[in-house]
Rosetta silent file (secondary structure, phi, psi, omega in degrees, C-alpha in Angstrom):
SEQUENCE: XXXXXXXXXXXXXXXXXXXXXXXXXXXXXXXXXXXXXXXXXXXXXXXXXXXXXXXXXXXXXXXXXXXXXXXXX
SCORE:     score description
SCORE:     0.000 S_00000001
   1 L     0.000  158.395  173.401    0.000    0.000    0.000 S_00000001
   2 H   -34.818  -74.493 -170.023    0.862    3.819   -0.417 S_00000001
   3 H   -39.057  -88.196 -174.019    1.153    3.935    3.611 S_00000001
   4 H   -29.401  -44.114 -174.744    3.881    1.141    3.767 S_00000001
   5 H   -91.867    8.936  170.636    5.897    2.355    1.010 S_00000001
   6 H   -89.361  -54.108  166.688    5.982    6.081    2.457 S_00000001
   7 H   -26.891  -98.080 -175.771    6.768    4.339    5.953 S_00000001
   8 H   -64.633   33.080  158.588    9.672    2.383    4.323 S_00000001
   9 H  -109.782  -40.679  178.933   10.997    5.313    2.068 S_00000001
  10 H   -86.436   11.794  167.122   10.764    7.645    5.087 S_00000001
  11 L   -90.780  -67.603 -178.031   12.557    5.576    7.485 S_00000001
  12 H   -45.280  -67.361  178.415   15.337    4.248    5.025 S_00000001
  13 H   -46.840  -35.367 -149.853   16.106    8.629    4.464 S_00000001
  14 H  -106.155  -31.547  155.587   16.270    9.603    7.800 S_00000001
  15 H   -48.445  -41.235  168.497   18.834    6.450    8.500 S_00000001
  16 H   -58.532  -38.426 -172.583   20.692    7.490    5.901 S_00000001
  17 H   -52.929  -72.567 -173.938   20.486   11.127    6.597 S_00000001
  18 H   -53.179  -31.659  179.524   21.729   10.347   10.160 S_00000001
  19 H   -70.755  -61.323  167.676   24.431    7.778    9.488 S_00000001
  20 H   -17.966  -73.759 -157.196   25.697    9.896    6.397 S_00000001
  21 H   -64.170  -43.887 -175.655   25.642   13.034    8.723 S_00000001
  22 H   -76.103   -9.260 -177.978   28.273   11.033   11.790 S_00000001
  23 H   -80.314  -58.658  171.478   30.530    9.807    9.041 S_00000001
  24 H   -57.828  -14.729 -171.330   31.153   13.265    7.430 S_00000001
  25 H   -88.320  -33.044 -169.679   31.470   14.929   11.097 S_00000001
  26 H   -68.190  -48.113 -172.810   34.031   12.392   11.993 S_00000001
  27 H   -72.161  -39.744  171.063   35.910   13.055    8.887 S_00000001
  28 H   -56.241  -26.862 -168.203   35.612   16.508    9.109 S_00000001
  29 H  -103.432  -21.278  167.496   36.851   17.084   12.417 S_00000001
  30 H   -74.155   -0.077  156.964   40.009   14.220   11.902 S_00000001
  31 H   -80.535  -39.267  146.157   40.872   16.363    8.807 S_00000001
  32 L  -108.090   53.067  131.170   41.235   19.612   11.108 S_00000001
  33 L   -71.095  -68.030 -175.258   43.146   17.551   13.283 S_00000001
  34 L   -48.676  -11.503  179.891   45.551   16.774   10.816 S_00000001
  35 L  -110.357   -2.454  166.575   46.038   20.286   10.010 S_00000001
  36 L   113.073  -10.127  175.787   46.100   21.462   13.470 S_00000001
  37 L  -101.148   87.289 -175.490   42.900   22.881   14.025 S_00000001
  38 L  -100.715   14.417  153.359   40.931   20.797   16.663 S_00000001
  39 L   -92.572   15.510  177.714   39.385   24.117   18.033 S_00000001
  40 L  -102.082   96.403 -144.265   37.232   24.854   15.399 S_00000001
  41 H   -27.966  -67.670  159.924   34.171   26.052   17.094 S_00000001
  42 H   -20.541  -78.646  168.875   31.688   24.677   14.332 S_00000001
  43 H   -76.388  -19.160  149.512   32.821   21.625   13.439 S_00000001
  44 H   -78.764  -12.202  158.019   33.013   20.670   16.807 S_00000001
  45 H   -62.086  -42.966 -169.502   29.657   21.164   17.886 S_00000001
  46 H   -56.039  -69.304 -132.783   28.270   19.455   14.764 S_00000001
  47 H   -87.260  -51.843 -157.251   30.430   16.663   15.754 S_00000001
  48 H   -84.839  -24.833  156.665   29.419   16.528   19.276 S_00000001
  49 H  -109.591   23.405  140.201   26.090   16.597   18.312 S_00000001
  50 L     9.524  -91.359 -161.552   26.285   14.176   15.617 S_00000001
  51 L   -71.460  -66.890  177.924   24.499   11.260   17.607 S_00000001
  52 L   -15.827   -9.267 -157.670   21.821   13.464   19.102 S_00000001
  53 L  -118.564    0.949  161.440   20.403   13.167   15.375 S_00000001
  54 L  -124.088   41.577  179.651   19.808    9.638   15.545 S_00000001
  55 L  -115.028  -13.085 -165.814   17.908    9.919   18.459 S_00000001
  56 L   -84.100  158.051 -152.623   15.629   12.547   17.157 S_00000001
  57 L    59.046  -68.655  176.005   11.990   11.169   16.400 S_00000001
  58 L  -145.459  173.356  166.386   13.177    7.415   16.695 S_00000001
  59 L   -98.874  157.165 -164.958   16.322    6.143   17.182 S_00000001
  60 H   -79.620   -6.478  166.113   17.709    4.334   13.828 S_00000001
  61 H   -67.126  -50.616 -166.357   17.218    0.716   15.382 S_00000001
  62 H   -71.587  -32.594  168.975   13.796    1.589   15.267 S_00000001
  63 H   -82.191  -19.579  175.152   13.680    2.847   11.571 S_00000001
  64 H   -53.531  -61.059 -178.593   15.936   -0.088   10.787 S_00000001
  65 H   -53.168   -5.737  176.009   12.549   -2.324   12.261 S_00000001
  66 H  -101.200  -32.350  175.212   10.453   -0.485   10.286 S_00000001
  67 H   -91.100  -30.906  133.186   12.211   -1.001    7.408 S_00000001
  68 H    15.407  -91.266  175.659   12.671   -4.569    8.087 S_00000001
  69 H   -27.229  -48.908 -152.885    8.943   -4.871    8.742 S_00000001
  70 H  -112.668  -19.071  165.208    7.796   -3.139    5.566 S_00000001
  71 H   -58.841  -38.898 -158.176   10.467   -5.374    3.834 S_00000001
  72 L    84.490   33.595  177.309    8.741   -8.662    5.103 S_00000001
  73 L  -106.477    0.000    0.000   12.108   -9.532    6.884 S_00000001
């Protein structure tokens, strides 16, 4: 049905969104390491609040089970 596949498209985005979003923060802030700038204001808040974003709504175990679910797995 419509419902299911809106379910499993908007669960499958917002994992992605969130995993996508701690992978680039990680790399971004080990890239101004390597250059010397681990005080840069910005990217460390983004980075520290990184994880907070896959907490927001559901946590991504929970959109994983939905997509699962809506899979038939």
């Amino acid at each position: 049905s419509t419902d299911a596949l809106l379910r499993l498209v908007a669960a499958q985005a917002r994992v992605i969104a969130t995993e996508t979003l701690l992978d680039l923060t990680g790399d971004g802030i080990q890239n101004l390491a390597l250059v010397g700038r681990t005080t840069a204001s910005d990217m460390r808040r983004i980075w520290r609040d990184a994880p907070l974003c896959t907490l927001c709504e559901s946590t991504n175990s929970m959109q994983r089970d939905i997509i699962a679910k809506e899979l038939g797995l």
